[in-house]
PDB file of C-alpha atoms and ligand atoms in Angstrom:
ATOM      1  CA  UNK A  10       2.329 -21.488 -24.402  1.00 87.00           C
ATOM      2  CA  UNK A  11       4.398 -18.420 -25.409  1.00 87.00           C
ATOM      3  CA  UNK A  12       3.482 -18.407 -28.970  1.00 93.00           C
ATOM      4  CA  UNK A  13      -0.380 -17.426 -28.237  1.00 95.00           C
ATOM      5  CA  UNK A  14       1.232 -14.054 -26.756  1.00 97.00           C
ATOM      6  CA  UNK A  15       0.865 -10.937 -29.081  1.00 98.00           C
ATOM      7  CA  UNK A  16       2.789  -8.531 -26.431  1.00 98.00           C
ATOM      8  CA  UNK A  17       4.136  -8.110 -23.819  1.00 98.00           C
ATOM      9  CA  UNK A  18       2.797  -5.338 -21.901  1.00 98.00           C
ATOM     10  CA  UNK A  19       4.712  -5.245 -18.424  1.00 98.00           C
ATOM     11  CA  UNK A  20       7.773  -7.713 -17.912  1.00 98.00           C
ATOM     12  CA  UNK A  21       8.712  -9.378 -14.871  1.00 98.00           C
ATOM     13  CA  UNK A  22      11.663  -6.854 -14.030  1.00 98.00           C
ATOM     14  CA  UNK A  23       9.429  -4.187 -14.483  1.00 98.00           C
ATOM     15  CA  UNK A  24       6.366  -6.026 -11.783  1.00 99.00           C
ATOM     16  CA  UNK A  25       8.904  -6.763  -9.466  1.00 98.00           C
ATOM     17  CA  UNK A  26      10.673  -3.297  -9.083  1.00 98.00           C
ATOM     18  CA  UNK A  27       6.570  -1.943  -9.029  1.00 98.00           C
ATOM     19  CA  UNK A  28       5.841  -4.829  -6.640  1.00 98.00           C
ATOM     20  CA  UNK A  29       9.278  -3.527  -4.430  1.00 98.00           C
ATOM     21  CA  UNK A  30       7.952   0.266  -4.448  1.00 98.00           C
ATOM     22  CA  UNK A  31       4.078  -0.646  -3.446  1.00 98.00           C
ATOM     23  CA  UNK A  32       5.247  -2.930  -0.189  1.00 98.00           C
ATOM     24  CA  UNK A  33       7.596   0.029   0.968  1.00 98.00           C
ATOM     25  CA  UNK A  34       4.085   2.782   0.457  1.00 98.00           C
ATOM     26  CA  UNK A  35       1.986  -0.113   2.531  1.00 97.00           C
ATOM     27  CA  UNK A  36       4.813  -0.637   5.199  1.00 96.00           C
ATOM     28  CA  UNK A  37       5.108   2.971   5.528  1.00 95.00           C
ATOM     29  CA  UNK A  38       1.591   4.068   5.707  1.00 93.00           C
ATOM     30  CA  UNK A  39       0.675   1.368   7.928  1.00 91.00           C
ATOM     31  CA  UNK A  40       3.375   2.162  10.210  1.00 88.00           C
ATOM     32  CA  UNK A  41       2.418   5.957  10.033  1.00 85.00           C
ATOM     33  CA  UNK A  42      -1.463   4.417  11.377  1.00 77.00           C
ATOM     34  CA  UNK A  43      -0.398   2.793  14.098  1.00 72.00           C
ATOM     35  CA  UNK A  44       2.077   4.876  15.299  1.00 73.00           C
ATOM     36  CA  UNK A  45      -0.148   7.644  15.319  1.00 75.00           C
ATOM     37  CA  UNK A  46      -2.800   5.405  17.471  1.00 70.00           C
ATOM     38  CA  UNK A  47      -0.566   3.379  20.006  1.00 70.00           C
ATOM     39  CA  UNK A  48      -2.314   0.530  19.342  1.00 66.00           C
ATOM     40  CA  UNK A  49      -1.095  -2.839  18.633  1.00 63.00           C
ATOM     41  CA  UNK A  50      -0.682  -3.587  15.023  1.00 63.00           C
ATOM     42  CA  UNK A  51      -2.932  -5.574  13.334  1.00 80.00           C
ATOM     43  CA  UNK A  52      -2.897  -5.879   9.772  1.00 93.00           C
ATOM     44  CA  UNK A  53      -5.468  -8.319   8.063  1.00 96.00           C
ATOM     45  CA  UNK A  54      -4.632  -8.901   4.002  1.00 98.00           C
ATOM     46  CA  UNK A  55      -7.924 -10.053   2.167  1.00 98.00           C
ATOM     47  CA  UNK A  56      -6.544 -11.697  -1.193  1.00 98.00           C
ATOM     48  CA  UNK A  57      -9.221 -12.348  -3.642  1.00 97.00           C
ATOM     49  CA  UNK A  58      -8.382 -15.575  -5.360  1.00 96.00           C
ATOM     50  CA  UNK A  59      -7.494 -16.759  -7.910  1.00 96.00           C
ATOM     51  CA  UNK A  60      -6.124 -13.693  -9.824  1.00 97.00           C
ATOM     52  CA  UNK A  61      -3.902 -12.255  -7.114  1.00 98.00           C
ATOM     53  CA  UNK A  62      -2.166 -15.815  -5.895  1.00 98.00           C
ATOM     54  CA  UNK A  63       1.105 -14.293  -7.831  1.00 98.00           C
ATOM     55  CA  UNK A  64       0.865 -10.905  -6.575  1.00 99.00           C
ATOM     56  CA  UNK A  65       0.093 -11.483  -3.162  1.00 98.00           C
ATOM     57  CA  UNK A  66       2.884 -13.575  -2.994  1.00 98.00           C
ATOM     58  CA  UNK A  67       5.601 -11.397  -4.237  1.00 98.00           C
ATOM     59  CA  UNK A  68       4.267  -8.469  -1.993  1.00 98.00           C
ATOM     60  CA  UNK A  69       3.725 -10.164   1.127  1.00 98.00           C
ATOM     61  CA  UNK A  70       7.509 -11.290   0.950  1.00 98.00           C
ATOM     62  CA  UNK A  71       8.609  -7.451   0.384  1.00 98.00           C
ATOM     63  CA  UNK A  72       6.729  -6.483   3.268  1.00 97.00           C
ATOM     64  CA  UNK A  73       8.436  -6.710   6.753  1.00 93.00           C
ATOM     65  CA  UNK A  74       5.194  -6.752   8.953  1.00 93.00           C
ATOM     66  CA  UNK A  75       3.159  -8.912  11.187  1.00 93.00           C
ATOM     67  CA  UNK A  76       0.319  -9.874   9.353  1.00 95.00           C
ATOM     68  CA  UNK A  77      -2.188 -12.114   8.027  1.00 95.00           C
ATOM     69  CA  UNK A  78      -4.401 -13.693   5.548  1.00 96.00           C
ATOM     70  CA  UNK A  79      -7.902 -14.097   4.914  1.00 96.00           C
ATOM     71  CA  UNK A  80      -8.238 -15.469   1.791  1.00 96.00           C
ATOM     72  CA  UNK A  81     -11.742 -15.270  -0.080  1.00 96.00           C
ATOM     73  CA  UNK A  82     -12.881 -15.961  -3.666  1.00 95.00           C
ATOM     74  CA  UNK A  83     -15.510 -13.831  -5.971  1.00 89.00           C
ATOM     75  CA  UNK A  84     -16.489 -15.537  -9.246  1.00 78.00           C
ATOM     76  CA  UNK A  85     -17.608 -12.570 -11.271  1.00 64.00           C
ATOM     77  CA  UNK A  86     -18.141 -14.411 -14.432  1.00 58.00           C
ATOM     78  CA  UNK A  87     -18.402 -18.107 -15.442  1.00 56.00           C
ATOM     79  CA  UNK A  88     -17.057 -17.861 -18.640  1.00 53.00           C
ATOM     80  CA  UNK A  89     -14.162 -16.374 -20.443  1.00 53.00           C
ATOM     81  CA  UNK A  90     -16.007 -12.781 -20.262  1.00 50.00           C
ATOM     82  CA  UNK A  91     -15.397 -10.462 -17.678  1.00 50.00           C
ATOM     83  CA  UNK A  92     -18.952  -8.443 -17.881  1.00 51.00           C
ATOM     84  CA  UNK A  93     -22.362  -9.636 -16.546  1.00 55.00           C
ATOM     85  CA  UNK A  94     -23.443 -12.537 -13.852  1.00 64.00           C
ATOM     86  CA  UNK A  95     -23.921 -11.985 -10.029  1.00 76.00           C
ATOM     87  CA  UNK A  96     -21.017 -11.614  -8.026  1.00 83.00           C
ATOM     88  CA  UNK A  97     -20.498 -15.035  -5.591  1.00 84.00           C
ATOM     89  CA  UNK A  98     -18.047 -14.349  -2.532  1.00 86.00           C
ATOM     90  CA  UNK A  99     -16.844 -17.221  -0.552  1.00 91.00           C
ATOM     91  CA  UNK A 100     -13.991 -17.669   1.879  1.00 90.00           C
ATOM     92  CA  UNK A 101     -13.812 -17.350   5.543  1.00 82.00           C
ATOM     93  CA  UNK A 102     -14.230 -13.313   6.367  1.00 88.00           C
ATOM     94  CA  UNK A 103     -14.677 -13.082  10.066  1.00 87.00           C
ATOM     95  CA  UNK A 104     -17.848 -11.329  11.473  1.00 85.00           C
ATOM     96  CA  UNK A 105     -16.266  -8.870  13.824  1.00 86.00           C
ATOM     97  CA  UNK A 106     -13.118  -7.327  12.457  1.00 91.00           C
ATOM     98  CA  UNK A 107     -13.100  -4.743  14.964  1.00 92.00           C
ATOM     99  CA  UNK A 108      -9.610  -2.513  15.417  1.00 91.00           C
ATOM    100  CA  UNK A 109      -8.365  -4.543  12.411  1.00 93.00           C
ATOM    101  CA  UNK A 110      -6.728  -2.635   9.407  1.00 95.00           C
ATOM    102  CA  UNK A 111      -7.809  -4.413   6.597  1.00 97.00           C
ATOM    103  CA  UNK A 112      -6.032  -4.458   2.996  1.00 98.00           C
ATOM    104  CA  UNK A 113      -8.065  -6.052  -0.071  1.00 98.00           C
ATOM    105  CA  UNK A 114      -5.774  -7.446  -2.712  1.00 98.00           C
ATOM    106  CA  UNK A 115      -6.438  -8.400  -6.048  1.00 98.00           C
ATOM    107  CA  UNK A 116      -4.713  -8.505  -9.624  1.00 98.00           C
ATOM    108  CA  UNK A 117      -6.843  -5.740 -11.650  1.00 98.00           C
ATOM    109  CA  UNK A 118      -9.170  -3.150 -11.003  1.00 98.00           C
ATOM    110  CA  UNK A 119     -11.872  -3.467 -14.157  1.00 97.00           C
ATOM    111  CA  UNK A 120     -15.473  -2.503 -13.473  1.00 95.00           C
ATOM    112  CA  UNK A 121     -14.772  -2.025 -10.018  1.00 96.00           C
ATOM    113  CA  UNK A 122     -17.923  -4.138  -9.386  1.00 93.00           C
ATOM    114  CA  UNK A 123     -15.914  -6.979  -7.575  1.00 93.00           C
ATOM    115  CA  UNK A 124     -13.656  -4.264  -5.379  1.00 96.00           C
ATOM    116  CA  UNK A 125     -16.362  -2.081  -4.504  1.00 95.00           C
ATOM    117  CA  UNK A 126     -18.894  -4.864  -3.179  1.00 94.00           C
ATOM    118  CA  UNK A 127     -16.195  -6.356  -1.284  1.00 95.00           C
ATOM    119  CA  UNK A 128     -14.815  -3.248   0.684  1.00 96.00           C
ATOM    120  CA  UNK A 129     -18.374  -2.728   1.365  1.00 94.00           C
ATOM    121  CA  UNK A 130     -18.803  -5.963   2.974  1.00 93.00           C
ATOM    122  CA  UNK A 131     -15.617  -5.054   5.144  1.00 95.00           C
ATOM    123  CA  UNK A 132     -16.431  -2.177   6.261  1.00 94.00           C
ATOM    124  CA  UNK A 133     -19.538  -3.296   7.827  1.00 93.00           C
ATOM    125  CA  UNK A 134     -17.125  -5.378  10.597  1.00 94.00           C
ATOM    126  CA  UNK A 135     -16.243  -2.583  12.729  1.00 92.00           C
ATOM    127  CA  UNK A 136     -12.388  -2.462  10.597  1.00 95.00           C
ATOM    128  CA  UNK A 137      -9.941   0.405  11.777  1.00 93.00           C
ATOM    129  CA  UNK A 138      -9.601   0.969   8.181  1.00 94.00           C
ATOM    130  CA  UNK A 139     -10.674  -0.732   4.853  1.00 97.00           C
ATOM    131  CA  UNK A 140      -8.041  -0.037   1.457  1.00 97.00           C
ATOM    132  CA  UNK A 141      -7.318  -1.658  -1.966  1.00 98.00           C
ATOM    133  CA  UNK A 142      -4.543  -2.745  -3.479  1.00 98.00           C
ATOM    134  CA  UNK A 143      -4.402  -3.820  -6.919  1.00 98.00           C
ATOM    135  CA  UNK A 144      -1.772  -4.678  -9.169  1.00 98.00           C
ATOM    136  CA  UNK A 145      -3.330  -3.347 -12.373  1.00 98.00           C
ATOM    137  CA  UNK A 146      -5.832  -0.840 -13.342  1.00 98.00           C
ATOM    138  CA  UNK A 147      -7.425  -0.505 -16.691  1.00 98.00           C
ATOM    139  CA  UNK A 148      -7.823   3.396 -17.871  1.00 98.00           C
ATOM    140  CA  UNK A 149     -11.757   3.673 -17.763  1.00 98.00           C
ATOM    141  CA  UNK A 150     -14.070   5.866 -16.265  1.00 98.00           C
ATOM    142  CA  UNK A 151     -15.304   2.502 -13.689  1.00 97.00           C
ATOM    143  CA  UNK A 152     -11.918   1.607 -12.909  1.00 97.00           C
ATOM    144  CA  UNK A 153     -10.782   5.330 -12.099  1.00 98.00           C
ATOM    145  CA  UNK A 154     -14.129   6.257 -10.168  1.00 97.00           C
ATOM    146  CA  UNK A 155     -13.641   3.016  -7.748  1.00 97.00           C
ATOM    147  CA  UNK A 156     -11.326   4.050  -4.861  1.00 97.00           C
ATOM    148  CA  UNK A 157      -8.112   2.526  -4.772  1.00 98.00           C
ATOM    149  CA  UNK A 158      -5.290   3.766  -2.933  1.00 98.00           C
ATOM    150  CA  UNK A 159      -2.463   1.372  -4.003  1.00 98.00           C
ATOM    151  CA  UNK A 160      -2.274   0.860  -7.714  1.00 98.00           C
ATOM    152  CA  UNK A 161       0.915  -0.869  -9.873  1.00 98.00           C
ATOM    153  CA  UNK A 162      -0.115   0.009 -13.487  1.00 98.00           C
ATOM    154  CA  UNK A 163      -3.036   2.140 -14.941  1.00 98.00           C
ATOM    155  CA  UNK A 164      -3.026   0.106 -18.275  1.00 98.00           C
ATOM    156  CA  UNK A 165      -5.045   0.529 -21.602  1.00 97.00           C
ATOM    157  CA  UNK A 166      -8.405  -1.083 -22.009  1.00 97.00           C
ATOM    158  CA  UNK A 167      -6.958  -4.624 -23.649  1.00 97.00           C
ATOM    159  CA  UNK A 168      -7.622  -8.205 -21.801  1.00 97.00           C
ATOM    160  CA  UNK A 169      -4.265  -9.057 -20.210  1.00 98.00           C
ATOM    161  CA  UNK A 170      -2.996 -12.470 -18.549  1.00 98.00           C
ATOM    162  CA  UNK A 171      -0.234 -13.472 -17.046  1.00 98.00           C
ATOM    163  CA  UNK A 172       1.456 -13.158 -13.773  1.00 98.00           C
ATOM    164  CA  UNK A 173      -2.024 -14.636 -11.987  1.00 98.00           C
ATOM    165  CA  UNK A 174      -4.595 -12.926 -14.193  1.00 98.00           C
ATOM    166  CA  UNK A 175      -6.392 -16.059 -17.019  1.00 97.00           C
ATOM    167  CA  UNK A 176      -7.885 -16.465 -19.937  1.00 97.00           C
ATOM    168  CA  UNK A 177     -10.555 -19.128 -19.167  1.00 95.00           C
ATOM    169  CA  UNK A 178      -8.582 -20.611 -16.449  1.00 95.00           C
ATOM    170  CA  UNK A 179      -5.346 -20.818 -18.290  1.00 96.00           C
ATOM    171  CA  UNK A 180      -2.247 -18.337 -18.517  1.00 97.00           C
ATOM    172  CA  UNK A 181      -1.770 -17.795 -14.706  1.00 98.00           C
ATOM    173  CA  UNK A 182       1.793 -19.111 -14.740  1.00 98.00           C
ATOM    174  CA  UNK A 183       3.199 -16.573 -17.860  1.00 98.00           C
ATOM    175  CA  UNK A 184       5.510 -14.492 -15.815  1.00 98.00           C
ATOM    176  CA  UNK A 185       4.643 -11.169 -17.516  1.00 98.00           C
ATOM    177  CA  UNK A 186       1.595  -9.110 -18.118  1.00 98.00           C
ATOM    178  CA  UNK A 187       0.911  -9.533 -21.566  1.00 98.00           C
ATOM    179  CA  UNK A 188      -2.315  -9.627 -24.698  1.00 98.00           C
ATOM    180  CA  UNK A 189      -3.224 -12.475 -26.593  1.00 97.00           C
ATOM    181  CA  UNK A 190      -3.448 -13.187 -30.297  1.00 97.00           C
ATOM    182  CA  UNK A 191      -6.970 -13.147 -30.971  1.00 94.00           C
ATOM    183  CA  UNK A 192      -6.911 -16.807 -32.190  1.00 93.00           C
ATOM    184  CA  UNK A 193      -6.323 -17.825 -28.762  1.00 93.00           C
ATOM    185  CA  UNK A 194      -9.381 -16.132 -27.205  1.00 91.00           C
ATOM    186  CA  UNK A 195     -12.081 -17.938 -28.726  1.00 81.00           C
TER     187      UNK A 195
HETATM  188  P1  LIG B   2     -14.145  -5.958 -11.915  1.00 66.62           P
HETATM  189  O1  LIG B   2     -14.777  -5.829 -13.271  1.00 66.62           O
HETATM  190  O2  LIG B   2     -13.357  -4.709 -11.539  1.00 66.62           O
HETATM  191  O3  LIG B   2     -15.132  -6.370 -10.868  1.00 66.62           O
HETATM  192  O4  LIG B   2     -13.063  -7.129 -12.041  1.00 66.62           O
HETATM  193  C1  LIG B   2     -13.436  -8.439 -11.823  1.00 66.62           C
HETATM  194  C2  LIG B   2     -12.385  -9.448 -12.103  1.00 66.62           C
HETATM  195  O5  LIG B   2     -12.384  -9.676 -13.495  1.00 66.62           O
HETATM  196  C3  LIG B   2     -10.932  -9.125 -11.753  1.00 66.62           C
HETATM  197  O6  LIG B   2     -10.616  -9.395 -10.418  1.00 66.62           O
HETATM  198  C4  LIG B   2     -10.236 -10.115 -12.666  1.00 66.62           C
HETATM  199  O7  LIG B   2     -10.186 -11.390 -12.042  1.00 66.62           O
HETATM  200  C5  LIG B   2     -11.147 -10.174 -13.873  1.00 66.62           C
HETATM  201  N1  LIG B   2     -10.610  -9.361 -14.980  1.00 66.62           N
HETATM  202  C6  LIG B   2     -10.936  -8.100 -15.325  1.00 66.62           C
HETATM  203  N2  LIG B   2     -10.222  -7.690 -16.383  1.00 66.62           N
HETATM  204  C7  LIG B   2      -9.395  -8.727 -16.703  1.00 66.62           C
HETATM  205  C8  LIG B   2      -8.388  -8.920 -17.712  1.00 66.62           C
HETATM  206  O8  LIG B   2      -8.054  -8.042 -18.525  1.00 66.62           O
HETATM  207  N3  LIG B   2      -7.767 -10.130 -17.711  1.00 66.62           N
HETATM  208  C9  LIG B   2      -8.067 -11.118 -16.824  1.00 66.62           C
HETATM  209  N4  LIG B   2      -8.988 -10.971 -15.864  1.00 66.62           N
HETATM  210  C10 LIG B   2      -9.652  -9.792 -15.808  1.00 66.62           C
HETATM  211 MG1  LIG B   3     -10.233 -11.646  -9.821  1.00 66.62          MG
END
């Protein structure tokens, strides 16, 4: 598998030090909330599958919270392109979220068509609070207009895999961010 990668954009040691640093901002800021409020902490993640499987589980393991999961998927594409198509959301979001603070995950913030419609959808449950986290962030205009306020990388405008993100379905399981020789995407 290694020999279809052309580079190796951000390696492990480098994700999990980033990874490290983002918890601590989340544990902090959340504590900050519901300190300031008296209320009982309740902190809802929303992973959107299957890109973030890697990330959410290296962050939820740095964070030292009560929380939980609510796992949902968006298909944004059928294909091996990431433009065009309807957006399909499944997973189990509950109704009324009221008093929850609510945390969408996901690998990397692109269009911003897939963040933006979900937070939207959230925010429409009575949440304490609706934010994004993302592990990676691609340097155009869409990705920088969308709000999120917990970001690991702005990276250049290439297609990247690895560390949960896919080519097609494949590449998941490479432990670092990294391009592909073009003979591979095809
Ligand atoms: P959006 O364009 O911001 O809505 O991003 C939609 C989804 O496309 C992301 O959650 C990723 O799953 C996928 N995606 C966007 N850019 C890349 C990439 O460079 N590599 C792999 N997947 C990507
Ligand atoms: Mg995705």
């Amino acid at each position: 598998m290694e020999q279809v990668i052309e580079r190796v954009l951000i390696d492990r040691r480098a994700i999990a030090g980033r990874v490290e640093e983002m918890a601590g901002q989340i544990a902090a800021d959340f504590r900050a909330h519901a300190a300031s409020n008296g209320e009982p902490p309740a902190l809802v993640l929303v992973p959107i599958m299957t890109g973030s499987i890697i990330f959410l589980a290296d962050l939820i393991r740095e964070l030292p919270l009560m929380l939980r999961l609510n796992v949902i998927s968006v298909n944004s594409y059928t294909g091996k392109a990431t433009v065009g198509g309807e957006l399909t959301i499944s997973g189990n979001l509950p109704e009324d979220m009221s008093g929850a603070h609510v945390l969408i995950v996901d690998d990397i913030l692109d269009s911003g068509r897939t963040l933006t419609a979900i937070r939207g959808m959230i925010a429409q449950r009575g949440v304490a609070s609706v934010g994004t986290c993302v592990l990676l962030r691609k340097r155009i205009p869409s990705a920088m207009a969308t709000p999120a306020e917990y970001v690991g990388f702005d990276i250049e405008d290439r297609f990247v895999v690895g560390y949960g993100l896919d080519y097609d379905g494949y590449y998941r399981n490479l432990p670092d961010v990294v391009t592909l020789k073009q003979e591979a995407m095809r």
